mmCIF file of C-alpha atoms in Angstrom:
data_model
loop_
_atom_site.group_PDB
_atom_site.id
_atom_site.type_symbol
_atom_site.label_atom_id
_atom_site.label_comp_id
_atom_site.label_asym_id
_atom_site.label_seq_id
_atom_site.Cartn_x
_atom_site.Cartn_y
_atom_site.Cartn_z
ATOM 1 C CA MET E 1 -5.490 -20.008 5.966
ATOM 2 C CA PHE E 2 -7.497 -19.400 9.216
ATOM 3 C CA ASN E 3 -10.168 -16.971 9.594
ATOM 4 C CA SER E 4 -10.199 -14.628 12.245
ATOM 5 C CA HIS E 5 -11.991 -17.366 14.588
ATOM 6 C CA GLY E 6 -9.364 -19.924 13.978
ATOM 7 C CA THR E 7 -11.376 -21.783 11.195
ATOM 8 C CA ALA E 8 -9.547 -22.918 8.540
ATOM 9 C CA TYR E 9 -10.841 -22.041 5.286
ATOM 10 C CA ALA E 10 -11.404 -24.868 3.047
ATOM 11 C CA ALA E 11 -11.410 -25.071 -1.052
ATOM 12 C CA GLY E 12 -15.231 -23.914 -2.074
ATOM 13 C CA THR E 13 -15.732 -21.936 1.125
ATOM 14 C CA THR E 14 -16.798 -18.372 0.550
ATOM 15 C CA ILE E 15 -13.716 -16.313 0.926
ATOM 16 C CA PRO E 16 -13.988 -12.571 1.933
ATOM 17 C CA SER E 17 -12.684 -9.942 -0.486
ATOM 18 C CA ARG E 18 -9.853 -7.386 0.573
ATOM 19 C CA PHE E 19 -8.804 -4.137 -0.520
ATOM 20 C CA VAL E 20 -5.346 -2.349 -0.211
ATOM 21 C CA LEU E 21 -4.722 1.029 -1.721
ATOM 22 C CA TRP E 22 -1.045 1.524 -2.072
ATOM 23 C CA PHE E 23 0.356 5.086 -2.996
ATOM 24 C CA ASN E 24 3.677 6.865 -3.409
ATOM 25 C CA GLY E 25 4.206 10.777 -3.621
ATOM 26 C CA ASN E 26 5.511 12.791 -6.589
ATOM 27 C CA GLY E 27 4.411 11.207 -9.579
ATOM 28 C CA ILE E 28 6.573 9.431 -12.174
ATOM 29 C CA PRO E 29 8.642 9.965 -14.973
ATOM 30 C CA GLU E 30 6.182 8.441 -18.009
ATOM 31 C CA ARG E 31 9.111 7.796 -20.924
ATOM 32 C CA TYR E 32 10.420 5.013 -17.957
ATOM 33 C CA TRP E 33 7.118 4.318 -16.793
ATOM 34 C CA ILE E 34 4.427 3.701 -19.049
ATOM 35 C CA PRO E 35 4.735 1.141 -21.454
ATOM 36 C CA PRO E 36 4.277 2.390 -25.057
ATOM 37 C CA GLU E 37 2.026 -0.868 -25.740
ATOM 38 C CA THR E 38 -1.295 -1.587 -24.673
ATOM 39 C CA ARG E 39 -2.840 -5.371 -24.805
ATOM 40 C CA PRO E 40 -0.584 -8.622 -23.197
ATOM 41 C CA GLU E 41 1.774 -7.947 -25.532
ATOM 42 C CA TYR E 42 3.162 -4.749 -23.849
ATOM 43 C CA GLN E 43 6.764 -4.493 -22.699
ATOM 44 C CA LEU E 44 7.438 -3.839 -19.005
ATOM 45 C CA THR E 45 9.199 -0.615 -18.586
ATOM 46 C CA PRO E 46 12.659 -0.125 -16.629
ATOM 47 C CA CYS E 47 10.465 1.204 -13.683
ATOM 48 C CA LEU E 48 7.801 -1.571 -13.610
ATOM 49 C CA SER E 49 10.683 -4.317 -14.573
ATOM 50 C CA PRO E 50 10.803 -4.919 -10.834
ATOM 51 C CA LEU E 51 6.878 -6.280 -11.207
ATOM 52 C CA ALA E 52 7.841 -8.830 -14.287
ATOM 53 C CA PRO E 53 7.400 -12.184 -12.019
ATOM 54 C CA PHE E 54 4.055 -10.604 -11.681
ATOM 55 C CA ARG E 55 2.893 -9.418 -14.874
ATOM 56 C CA ASP E 56 0.116 -12.037 -14.940
ATOM 57 C CA ASP E 57 -1.055 -10.899 -11.840
ATOM 58 C CA ILE E 58 -1.092 -7.632 -12.476
ATOM 59 C CA HIS E 59 -3.462 -4.780 -14.615
ATOM 60 C CA VAL E 60 -1.339 -1.500 -15.699
ATOM 61 C CA LEU E 61 -3.602 1.420 -16.512
ATOM 62 C CA SER E 62 -2.497 4.925 -18.042
ATOM 63 C CA GLY E 63 -4.947 7.863 -18.776
ATOM 64 C CA LEU E 64 -6.708 8.058 -15.699
ATOM 65 C CA ASP E 65 -7.982 11.406 -14.824
ATOM 66 C CA ASN E 66 -8.285 13.403 -11.307
ATOM 67 C CA PRO E 67 -10.433 16.347 -12.731
ATOM 68 C CA ALA E 68 -11.235 17.586 -8.588
ATOM 69 C CA ALA E 69 -7.229 18.508 -8.414
ATOM 70 C CA ARG E 70 -8.199 21.401 -10.983
ATOM 71 C CA MET E 71 -11.244 22.749 -9.084
ATOM 72 C CA PRO E 72 -10.734 26.160 -7.993
ATOM 73 C CA GLY E 73 -9.728 26.290 -4.228
ATOM 74 C CA PRO E 74 -6.951 26.638 -1.905
ATOM 75 C CA GLY E 75 -3.754 25.116 -2.142
ATOM 76 C CA ASN E 76 -0.646 24.082 -4.555
ATOM 77 C CA ASP E 77 -1.015 21.473 -6.530
ATOM 78 C CA HIS E 78 0.099 18.475 -4.628
ATOM 79 C CA HIS E 79 -2.509 19.652 -2.037
ATOM 80 C CA ARG E 80 -5.619 19.376 -4.682
ATOM 81 C CA SER E 81 -4.470 16.423 -6.276
ATOM 82 C CA MET E 82 -3.952 14.448 -3.241
ATOM 83 C CA SER E 83 -7.216 15.621 -1.927
ATOM 84 C CA GLY E 84 -8.743 14.539 -5.423
ATOM 85 C CA LEU E 85 -6.808 11.412 -5.945
ATOM 86 C CA VAL E 86 -8.277 9.752 -2.921
ATOM 87 C CA THR E 87 -11.730 11.458 -2.234
ATOM 88 C CA GLY E 88 -12.852 12.926 -5.487
ATOM 89 C CA THR E 89 -13.295 16.201 -3.615
ATOM 90 C CA SER E 90 -11.507 19.531 -3.483
ATOM 91 C CA PHE E 91 -8.844 20.465 -0.801
ATOM 92 C CA THR E 92 -10.429 22.664 1.671
ATOM 93 C CA GLY E 93 -7.547 24.114 2.571
ATOM 94 C CA ARG E 94 -7.164 22.138 6.249
ATOM 95 C CA GLY E 95 -7.826 18.486 4.804
ATOM 96 C CA ALA E 96 -9.627 16.429 2.143
ATOM 97 C CA GLY E 97 -13.323 17.500 1.355
ATOM 98 C CA GLY E 98 -14.662 13.828 2.175
ATOM 99 C CA PRO E 99 -14.383 10.217 2.826
ATOM 100 C CA SER E 100 -11.634 8.598 1.140
ATOM 101 C CA ILE E 101 -12.148 5.496 -1.435
ATOM 102 C CA ASP E 102 -10.946 3.231 0.877
ATOM 103 C CA GLN E 103 -13.401 4.121 4.142
ATOM 104 C CA LEU E 104 -16.452 3.808 1.686
ATOM 105 C CA ILE E 105 -15.570 0.419 0.926
ATOM 106 C CA ALA E 106 -14.561 -0.281 4.570
ATOM 107 C CA ALA E 107 -18.430 0.765 5.692
ATOM 108 C CA ARG E 108 -19.123 -1.973 3.294
ATOM 109 C CA ILE E 109 -17.054 -4.990 3.734
ATOM 110 C CA GLY E 110 -14.822 -4.053 6.372
ATOM 111 C CA GLY E 111 -18.016 -4.057 9.223
ATOM 112 C CA SER E 112 -17.019 -8.170 10.535
ATOM 113 C CA THR E 113 -13.184 -7.318 11.464
ATOM 114 C CA ARG E 114 -11.608 -6.408 14.484
ATOM 115 C CA PHE E 115 -10.337 -3.712 12.665
ATOM 116 C CA ARG E 116 -12.808 -1.884 9.771
ATOM 117 C CA SER E 117 -9.222 -0.488 8.491
ATOM 118 C CA LEU E 118 -5.803 0.082 8.806
ATOM 119 C CA GLN E 119 -3.810 2.488 8.282
ATOM 120 C CA ILE E 120 -0.338 2.272 7.527
ATOM 121 C CA GLY E 121 2.715 4.368 6.359
ATOM 122 C CA VAL E 122 6.520 3.813 5.993
ATOM 123 C CA CYS E 123 8.517 6.912 5.229
ATOM 124 C CA GLN E 124 8.312 9.819 7.933
ATOM 125 C CA GLU E 125 10.343 12.620 6.267
ATOM 126 C CA SER E 126 9.074 15.941 7.095
ATOM 127 C CA ARG E 127 5.519 16.006 8.941
ATOM 128 C CA GLY E 128 4.320 18.149 6.208
ATOM 129 C CA GLU E 129 0.349 19.328 5.999
ATOM 130 C CA SER E 130 -2.351 16.885 7.156
ATOM 131 C CA ILE E 131 -2.946 16.454 3.116
ATOM 132 C CA HIS E 132 0.659 15.349 2.685
ATOM 133 C CA ARG E 133 0.618 13.262 5.412
ATOM 134 C CA ASN E 134 -2.631 11.205 5.281
ATOM 135 C CA MET E 135 -4.300 9.381 2.523
ATOM 136 C CA SER E 136 -7.223 7.780 4.750
ATOM 137 C CA TRP E 137 -10.045 10.660 5.219
ATOM 138 C CA ALA E 138 -13.362 9.503 7.465
ATOM 139 C CA GLY E 139 -14.828 12.471 6.174
ATOM 140 C CA TYR E 140 -14.782 16.383 5.595
ATOM 141 C CA GLU E 141 -11.026 17.241 7.023
ATOM 142 C CA ARG E 142 -10.918 13.722 9.619
ATOM 143 C CA ALA E 143 -7.519 12.433 8.920
ATOM 144 C CA LEU E 144 -6.731 9.017 10.086
ATOM 145 C CA PRO E 145 -3.074 8.946 10.245
ATOM 146 C CA PRO E 146 -1.027 6.070 9.330
ATOM 147 C CA GLU E 147 1.162 3.995 11.484
ATOM 148 C CA LEU E 148 4.652 4.572 10.460
ATOM 149 C CA ILE E 149 6.351 2.180 13.338
ATOM 150 C CA PRO E 150 6.907 -1.224 13.320
ATOM 151 C CA HIS E 151 6.717 -1.900 16.965
ATOM 152 C CA ASN E 152 3.443 -0.001 17.310
ATOM 153 C CA LEU E 153 1.751 -1.868 14.123
ATOM 154 C CA PHE E 154 3.046 -4.968 15.495
ATOM 155 C CA ASP E 155 1.572 -4.357 19.036
ATOM 156 C CA ARG E 156 -1.611 -3.233 17.702
ATOM 157 C CA ILE E 157 -2.228 -6.316 15.502
ATOM 158 C CA PHE E 158 -0.936 -8.438 17.820
ATOM 159 C CA GLN E 159 -2.976 -6.984 20.989
ATOM 160 C CA THR E 160 0.388 -6.926 23.108
ATOM 161 C CA LYS E 161 0.897 -4.751 26.287
ATOM 162 C CA GLN E 162 4.160 -5.478 27.106
ATOM 163 C CA PRO E 163 6.718 -3.069 27.995
ATOM 164 C CA ASP E 164 9.042 -0.630 25.811
ATOM 165 C CA TRP E 165 10.321 -3.289 23.167
ATOM 166 C CA ARG E 166 14.277 -3.419 23.944
ATOM 167 C CA GLN E 167 12.860 -4.596 27.896
ATOM 168 C CA ARG E 168 10.769 -7.518 26.637
ATOM 169 C CA LYS E 169 11.667 -10.448 28.055
ATOM 170 C CA GLN E 170 9.080 -13.062 26.173
ATOM 171 C CA SER E 171 7.594 -13.590 23.014
ATOM 172 C CA VAL E 172 4.093 -12.736 22.303
ATOM 173 C CA LEU E 173 3.394 -16.516 21.155
ATOM 174 C CA ASP E 174 4.254 -17.638 24.816
ATOM 175 C CA ALA E 175 1.157 -16.511 26.119
ATOM 176 C CA VAL E 176 -0.470 -19.271 23.811
ATOM 177 C CA ARG E 177 1.899 -21.872 23.521
ATOM 178 C CA ASP E 178 -0.304 -23.845 25.664
ATOM 179 C CA ASP E 179 -3.150 -23.299 23.694
ATOM 180 C CA PHE E 180 -1.606 -24.173 20.761
ATOM 181 C CA ALA E 181 -0.896 -27.381 22.429
ATOM 182 C CA ASP E 182 -4.164 -28.047 23.185
ATOM 183 C CA LEU E 183 -5.428 -27.420 19.428
ATOM 184 C CA LYS E 184 -2.553 -29.479 17.773
ATOM 185 C CA ARG E 185 -4.388 -32.706 19.097
ATOM 186 C CA SER E 186 -7.763 -31.735 16.941
ATOM 187 C CA LEU E 187 -5.787 -30.499 14.122
ATOM 188 C CA GLY E 188 -4.365 -32.682 10.689
ATOM 189 C CA LYS E 189 -0.726 -33.167 9.981
ATOM 190 C CA ASN E 190 -1.176 -30.398 7.252
ATOM 191 C CA ASP E 191 -2.690 -27.766 9.509
ATOM 192 C CA VAL E 192 -0.251 -28.189 12.022
ATOM 193 C CA GLN E 193 2.325 -27.248 9.758
ATOM 194 C CA ARG E 194 0.620 -24.341 8.669
ATOM 195 C CA VAL E 195 0.251 -22.950 12.298
ATOM 196 C CA GLU E 196 3.427 -23.552 12.974
ATOM 197 C CA ASP E 197 4.579 -21.369 10.197
ATOM 198 C CA HIS E 198 2.277 -19.309 10.985
ATOM 199 C CA PHE E 199 4.348 -18.847 14.293
ATOM 200 C CA ALA E 200 7.244 -18.708 13.050
ATOM 201 C CA SER E 201 7.055 -16.221 10.882
ATOM 202 C CA ILE E 202 5.759 -13.978 13.631
ATOM 203 C CA ARG E 203 8.530 -14.758 15.403
ATOM 204 C CA ASP E 204 10.851 -13.755 12.657
ATOM 205 C CA LEU E 205 8.617 -10.360 12.767
ATOM 206 C CA GLU E 206 9.635 -9.786 16.397
ATOM 207 C CA LYS E 207 13.312 -10.573 16.082
ATOM 208 C CA ALA E 208 13.304 -8.304 12.967
ATOM 209 C CA ILE E 209 11.829 -5.453 14.929
ATOM 210 C CA LEU E 210 13.931 -6.056 18.076
ATOM 211 C CA ALA E 211 17.178 -5.418 15.432
ATOM 212 C CA LEU E 212 16.069 -1.959 14.542
ATOM 213 C CA PRO E 213 18.241 0.673 15.722
ATOM 214 C CA PRO E 214 16.149 2.117 18.802
ATOM 215 C CA GLU E 215 15.318 5.546 17.160
ATOM 216 C CA TYR E 216 13.369 3.637 14.571
ATOM 217 C CA SER E 217 10.541 2.856 17.117
ATOM 218 C CA LYS E 218 9.520 6.389 17.545
ATOM 219 C CA ALA E 219 8.240 8.912 14.881
ATOM 220 C CA GLU E 220 10.614 12.397 15.315
ATOM 221 C CA GLU E 221 10.746 15.307 13.313
ATOM 222 C CA PRO E 222 13.905 14.550 11.066
ATOM 223 C CA GLU E 223 16.940 17.106 10.825
ATOM 224 C CA LEU E 224 16.451 20.110 8.203
ATOM 225 C CA GLY E 225 18.822 17.722 5.912
ATOM 226 C CA GLY E 226 16.734 15.054 5.051
ATOM 227 C CA ASP E 227 15.965 11.678 6.819
ATOM 228 C CA VAL E 228 17.823 8.807 5.988
ATOM 229 C CA LYS E 229 16.458 5.762 7.526
ATOM 230 C CA ASP E 230 16.554 2.604 5.880
ATOM 231 C CA TYR E 231 13.312 2.960 4.841
ATOM 232 C CA PRO E 232 13.573 -0.515 2.175
ATOM 233 C CA ARG E 233 13.621 -2.513 5.749
ATOM 234 C CA ILE E 234 10.697 -0.809 7.172
ATOM 235 C CA ALA E 235 8.951 -1.109 4.367
ATOM 236 C CA LYS E 236 8.883 -4.687 4.063
ATOM 237 C CA LEU E 237 8.287 -4.994 8.079
ATOM 238 C CA GLN E 238 5.069 -2.950 7.404
ATOM 239 C CA SER E 239 4.068 -5.333 4.019
ATOM 240 C CA ASP E 240 4.465 -8.300 6.265
ATOM 241 C CA LEU E 241 2.318 -7.085 9.599
ATOM 242 C CA LEU E 242 -0.131 -6.066 6.881
ATOM 243 C CA VAL E 243 -0.255 -9.455 5.244
ATOM 244 C CA HIS E 244 -0.531 -10.923 8.658
ATOM 245 C CA ALA E 245 -3.574 -8.357 9.319
ATOM 246 C CA LEU E 246 -5.026 -9.345 6.051
ATOM 247 C CA ALA E 247 -4.241 -13.113 6.319
ATOM 248 C CA SER E 248 -5.776 -13.444 9.897
ATOM 249 C CA GLY E 249 -9.353 -11.383 9.125
ATOM 250 C CA GLN E 250 -8.330 -8.571 11.183
ATOM 251 C CA THR E 251 -8.997 -6.259 8.599
ATOM 252 C CA HIS E 252 -10.347 -6.703 4.834
ATOM 253 C CA VAL E 253 -9.655 -3.010 4.200
ATOM 254 C CA ALA E 254 -5.879 -0.855 4.102
ATOM 255 C CA THR E 255 -4.276 1.873 2.951
ATOM 256 C CA TYR E 256 -0.016 1.798 2.475
ATOM 257 C CA MET E 257 1.401 4.830 2.131
ATOM 258 C CA LEU E 258 4.996 4.199 1.031
ATOM 259 C CA THR E 259 6.025 7.736 0.656
ATOM 260 C CA LYS E 260 4.112 11.109 1.523
ATOM 261 C CA CYS E 261 2.154 13.220 -1.163
ATOM 262 C CA GLN E 262 4.852 15.570 -2.131
ATOM 263 C CA SER E 263 7.649 12.728 -0.819
ATOM 264 C CA LEU E 264 10.589 14.762 0.818
ATOM 265 C CA VAL E 265 12.508 11.555 1.331
ATOM 266 C CA ARG E 266 16.150 10.995 0.794
ATOM 267 C CA LEU E 267 17.424 8.387 -0.733
ATOM 268 C CA PRO E 268 20.827 6.312 0.346
ATOM 269 C CA TRP E 269 20.082 3.100 -0.662
ATOM 270 C CA LEU E 270 19.837 4.298 -4.257
ATOM 271 C CA GLY E 271 22.780 6.759 -3.717
ATOM 272 C CA TYR E 272 20.596 9.421 -4.216
ATOM 273 C CA THR E 273 21.308 12.084 -1.053
ATOM 274 C CA THR E 274 22.276 15.077 -2.451
ATOM 275 C CA LEU E 275 18.521 16.191 -2.964
ATOM 276 C CA ARG E 276 15.124 15.055 -1.425
ATOM 277 C CA HIS E 277 13.117 13.092 -3.833
ATOM 278 C CA HIS E 278 10.542 16.296 -4.481
ATOM 279 C CA ASP E 279 13.580 18.163 -5.513
ATOM 280 C CA TYR E 280 14.781 15.908 -7.520
ATOM 281 C CA THR E 281 11.268 15.954 -9.876
ATOM 282 C CA HIS E 282 12.388 19.791 -10.221
ATOM 283 C CA THR E 283 16.029 20.285 -10.522
ATOM 284 C CA SER E 284 17.055 19.344 -14.346
ATOM 285 C CA ALA E 285 14.099 16.716 -13.913
ATOM 286 C CA ASP E 286 13.952 16.759 -18.021
ATOM 287 C CA SER E 287 17.197 16.064 -18.656
ATOM 288 C CA PRO E 288 18.550 12.448 -19.328
ATOM 289 C CA ARG E 289 20.372 12.528 -15.907
ATOM 290 C CA GLY E 290 17.356 13.989 -14.082
ATOM 291 C CA GLN E 291 15.075 11.244 -15.819
ATOM 292 C CA ARG E 292 17.543 8.261 -14.929
ATOM 293 C CA ILE E 293 17.494 9.404 -11.373
ATOM 294 C CA LEU E 294 13.734 9.309 -11.118
ATOM 295 C CA ARG E 295 13.312 6.356 -13.035
ATOM 296 C CA ASP E 296 15.681 4.680 -10.200
ATOM 297 C CA ILE E 297 13.535 6.118 -7.352
ATOM 298 C CA CYS E 298 10.032 4.973 -9.322
ATOM 299 C CA ARG E 299 11.584 1.218 -9.759
ATOM 300 C CA TRP E 300 12.404 1.123 -5.643
ATOM 301 C CA HIS E 301 8.781 2.195 -5.250
ATOM 302 C CA ALA E 302 7.899 -0.792 -7.606
ATOM 303 C CA GLU E 303 10.274 -3.271 -5.797
ATOM 304 C CA GLU E 304 8.107 -2.673 -2.760
ATOM 305 C CA PHE E 305 4.828 -3.051 -4.384
ATOM 306 C CA ALA E 306 6.239 -6.304 -5.607
ATOM 307 C CA TYR E 307 7.359 -7.604 -2.309
ATOM 308 C CA LEU E 308 3.963 -7.310 -1.252
ATOM 309 C CA ILE E 309 2.615 -9.128 -4.081
ATOM 310 C CA ALA E 310 4.755 -12.063 -3.720
ATOM 311 C CA LYS E 311 4.076 -12.067 0.287
ATOM 312 C CA LEU E 312 0.111 -12.451 -0.299
ATOM 313 C CA LYS E 313 0.862 -14.731 -3.504
ATOM 314 C CA SER E 314 2.664 -17.046 -0.933
ATOM 315 C CA ILE E 315 0.245 -17.771 1.661
ATOM 316 C CA PRO E 316 -2.504 -20.632 0.571
ATOM 317 C CA GLU E 317 -6.036 -19.606 1.269
ATOM 318 C CA GLY E 318 -8.911 -22.085 0.233
ATOM 319 C CA ASP E 319 -8.708 -23.331 -3.321
ATOM 320 C CA GLY E 320 -5.818 -20.504 -3.723
ATOM 321 C CA THR E 321 -3.861 -17.724 -2.558
ATOM 322 C CA LEU E 322 -4.467 -14.836 -0.008
ATOM 323 C CA LEU E 323 -3.646 -12.495 -3.453
ATOM 324 C CA ASP E 324 -6.501 -14.148 -5.262
ATOM 325 C CA HIS E 325 -8.904 -12.545 -2.510
ATOM 326 C CA CYS E 326 -7.219 -9.184 -2.556
ATOM 327 C CA CYS E 327 -7.479 -6.135 -4.681
ATOM 328 C CA LEU E 328 -4.358 -4.255 -4.390
ATOM 329 C CA ALA E 329 -4.501 -0.329 -6.533
ATOM 330 C CA TYR E 330 -0.975 1.591 -6.827
ATOM 331 C CA ILE E 331 -1.561 5.060 -6.996
ATOM 332 C CA HIS E 332 -0.070 8.277 -7.377
ATOM 333 C CA GLU E 333 -1.087 12.258 -7.104
ATOM 334 C CA HIS E 334 0.572 13.125 -10.372
ATOM 335 C CA ALA E 335 1.404 11.987 -13.947
ATOM 336 C CA GLU E 336 4.471 13.456 -14.612
ATOM 337 C CA ALA E 337 6.241 14.406 -11.961
ATOM 338 C CA ASN E 338 7.600 17.625 -12.852
ATOM 339 C CA ALA E 339 4.914 18.952 -14.563
ATOM 340 C CA HIS E 340 2.542 18.043 -11.488
ATOM 341 C CA LYS E 341 0.523 16.318 -14.028
ATOM 342 C CA ASN E 342 -3.063 15.305 -12.884
ATOM 343 C CA ASN E 343 -4.196 13.896 -15.732
ATOM 344 C CA GLY E 344 -3.327 10.788 -17.725
ATOM 345 C CA LEU E 345 -2.557 9.305 -14.157
ATOM 346 C CA VAL E 346 -1.072 5.672 -14.068
ATOM 347 C CA ALA E 347 -2.455 3.034 -11.566
ATOM 348 C CA ILE E 348 -1.382 -0.559 -11.520
ATOM 349 C CA LEU E 349 -4.153 -3.410 -10.160
ATOM 350 C CA ALA E 350 -3.335 -6.617 -8.670
ATOM 351 C CA GLY E 351 -4.197 -9.720 -7.314
ATOM 352 C CA HIS E 352 -7.914 -10.412 -7.178
ATOM 353 C CA LYS E 353 -9.326 -13.361 -9.303
ATOM 354 C CA ARG E 354 -12.179 -11.112 -10.068
ATOM 355 C CA LEU E 355 -9.351 -8.644 -12.246
ATOM 356 C CA SER E 356 -8.968 -8.827 -15.975
ATOM 357 C CA LYS E 357 -5.114 -9.073 -15.672
ATOM 358 C CA GLY E 358 -1.870 -9.407 -17.610
ATOM 359 C CA VAL E 359 -2.600 -6.288 -19.838
ATOM 360 C CA HIS E 360 -1.725 -2.469 -20.048
ATOM 361 C CA THR E 361 -5.012 -0.479 -20.797
ATOM 362 C CA LYS E 362 -4.883 3.290 -22.054
ATOM 363 C CA THR E 363 -8.048 4.406 -20.453
ATOM 364 C CA THR E 364 -10.482 7.858 -20.453
ATOM 365 C CA GLY E 365 -11.910 7.592 -17.280
ATOM 366 C CA THR E 366 -11.501 9.036 -13.960
ATOM 367 C CA MET E 367 -10.009 7.527 -10.867
ATOM 368 C CA GLY E 368 -13.276 7.956 -9.346
ATOM 369 C CA GLU E 369 -14.636 5.448 -12.358
ATOM 370 C CA LEU E 370 -11.829 3.460 -11.239
ATOM 371 C CA TYR E 371 -13.062 3.072 -7.631
ATOM 372 C CA LEU E 372 -16.645 2.445 -8.488
ATOM 373 C CA THR E 373 -15.830 -0.325 -10.831
ATOM 374 C CA LEU E 374 -13.131 -2.137 -8.205
ATOM 375 C CA ALA E 375 -15.753 -1.536 -5.380
ATOM 376 C CA SER E 376 -18.894 -2.963 -7.484
ATOM 377 C CA GLY E 377 -17.213 -5.458 -9.968
ATOM 378 C CA VAL E 378 -14.380 -6.695 -8.006
ATOM 379 C CA LEU E 379 -15.146 -6.276 -4.357
ATOM 380 C CA GLY E 380 -18.642 -6.748 -4.378
ATOM 381 C CA ALA E 381 -19.239 -3.911 -2.155
ATOM 382 C CA ASP E 382 -22.207 -2.255 -3.986
ATOM 383 C CA LEU E 383 -21.034 1.335 -4.098
ATOM 384 C CA GLU E 384 -23.227 2.833 -5.976
ATOM 385 C CA LYS E 385 -21.731 6.844 -6.085
ATOM 386 C CA PHE E 386 -18.403 8.319 -6.245
ATOM 387 C CA PRO E 387 -17.283 11.918 -6.774
ATOM 388 C CA THR E 388 -15.964 12.813 -10.558
ATOM 389 C CA ALA E 389 -17.707 8.730 -11.516
ATOM 390 C CA ASN E 390 -20.293 9.073 -14.068
ATOM 391 C CA ARG E 391 -19.950 5.402 -15.041
ATOM 392 C CA LYS E 392 -17.886 2.365 -14.609
ATOM 393 C CA LEU E 393 -14.776 1.588 -16.529
ATOM 394 C CA GLU E 394 -14.784 -1.278 -18.942
ATOM 395 C CA GLY E 395 -12.273 -4.127 -19.542
ATOM 396 C CA LEU E 396 -11.257 -4.428 -15.708
ATOM 397 C CA VAL E 397 -13.490 -7.095 -14.654
ATOM 398 C CA SER E 398 -12.579 -10.840 -15.870
ATOM 399 C CA PRO E 399 -15.251 -11.839 -17.862
ATOM 400 C CA ALA E 400 -15.033 -15.268 -16.574
ATOM 401 C CA ARG E 401 -15.357 -13.736 -13.376
ATOM 402 C CA ALA E 402 -17.870 -11.231 -13.608
#
C-alpha cells in the first residue's frame, strides 16, 4: 500500500501502527455477550457471532473497571461513565475532565500525518449533551465532534471543494487522471493494478454517497418520534472512508462512534421501532423478550465492527495486511445496560500483529490500564501514565511480538 507520499510499502519496510477507538452506547446484555469460557476454547456468544470469521483476529476482554465513573459529581450514570471511559476523569457538568486516550496517543504517533486524528460518527439520533455526542476530547471540556455526514467526510479526506453533491459534474478522480497516466509508466504491472483498484474503490464510494437520499447530506435534529435513517448503510460508508484514510497514511488515529452515549436511535432494520435503544434497556429489559431485543441490537453493533475488520484485512500492506498494523479497541460506557453497570466492562481488541488474539480473557484491570498497555506495548506510543491506571495488563501483548 502507498504511504502519504505515494510510496509503496514493500515487504520488510517499517510500517506505522494505527489506532482506532470504536464505540457504541448503552452497554450490553451480559448473558448474550460475554463468553462463559476463557482462553482459546471459548464459544462466541449470540452477540459476538458476526465476528466468527475473525475469531483469530480478536481478543475479547471482560471484567474491566471504570472507577472514574463512580466519583461524586454532576450528571447521571451515562455522563459519568462516558467521561471516565474515554478520559479516566470525572464529568465536569459540561464535558469530560481531560484529554481522551485517542488524543494522547495521537500526540505521540499522529504528528507526521495530514490529520493528527479523525473523529467519525454514524447515528445522529437526538443532539443530547456534549458528553453524549462526543468521545474525543482535546482537553478539559474541549470536545472534538465526530463527522456524521459521509459527504463531508469524503470531501475532507479527498480534499474536494466542488459544489453541492447533487450538482457535481465530475469525479474527484478526474483531477488526477493525467498524473496517473504518467505514473503508470514507472510502475510494475501489480502496482498499476493496485492503484486502479484503489481508484475504483474511491469511485464506488462516490457513487454510493450520491445514491443516498438528499436529506442524508445534512445533520438535523430528529423528529420527536425518533430518527429512522438507514444507519447500517451510513455506517459502512463511514467505515470505508476511515479505511481509505488509514491506508493512504492521512491519519494514524481515529475514533468511530457508531451510536451515541445513552443512544436514542430507533432500529427499523431490526424490526424494532416501538421504542428507542435506550428505552429498550429500561423497559422490561430483564425479561426474556427484553433480553432478546438487546441481544439483536448488540449483534448489529458487532456486525458493523466485523465489517470494519474485514475491510482492513482485505488491503495488502507490506508482508501482511492493513489490519496487521491497526489496533482496534471496541468499547461501551456500561456493561449490563439496565443496571448502568460501570464495572465488569467488556472490550474487543482486534488486528495488530503485536496483540495476543484468539482468546477471551477475564481481567481485573481498569480501562486506563487497558489503554496504557495498548499504547506502550502495541502501538509504541510510550504513554507513561493515564488516569485510573496503576499498572499494565498481562496477556494482551503477544510474547512473540513484544
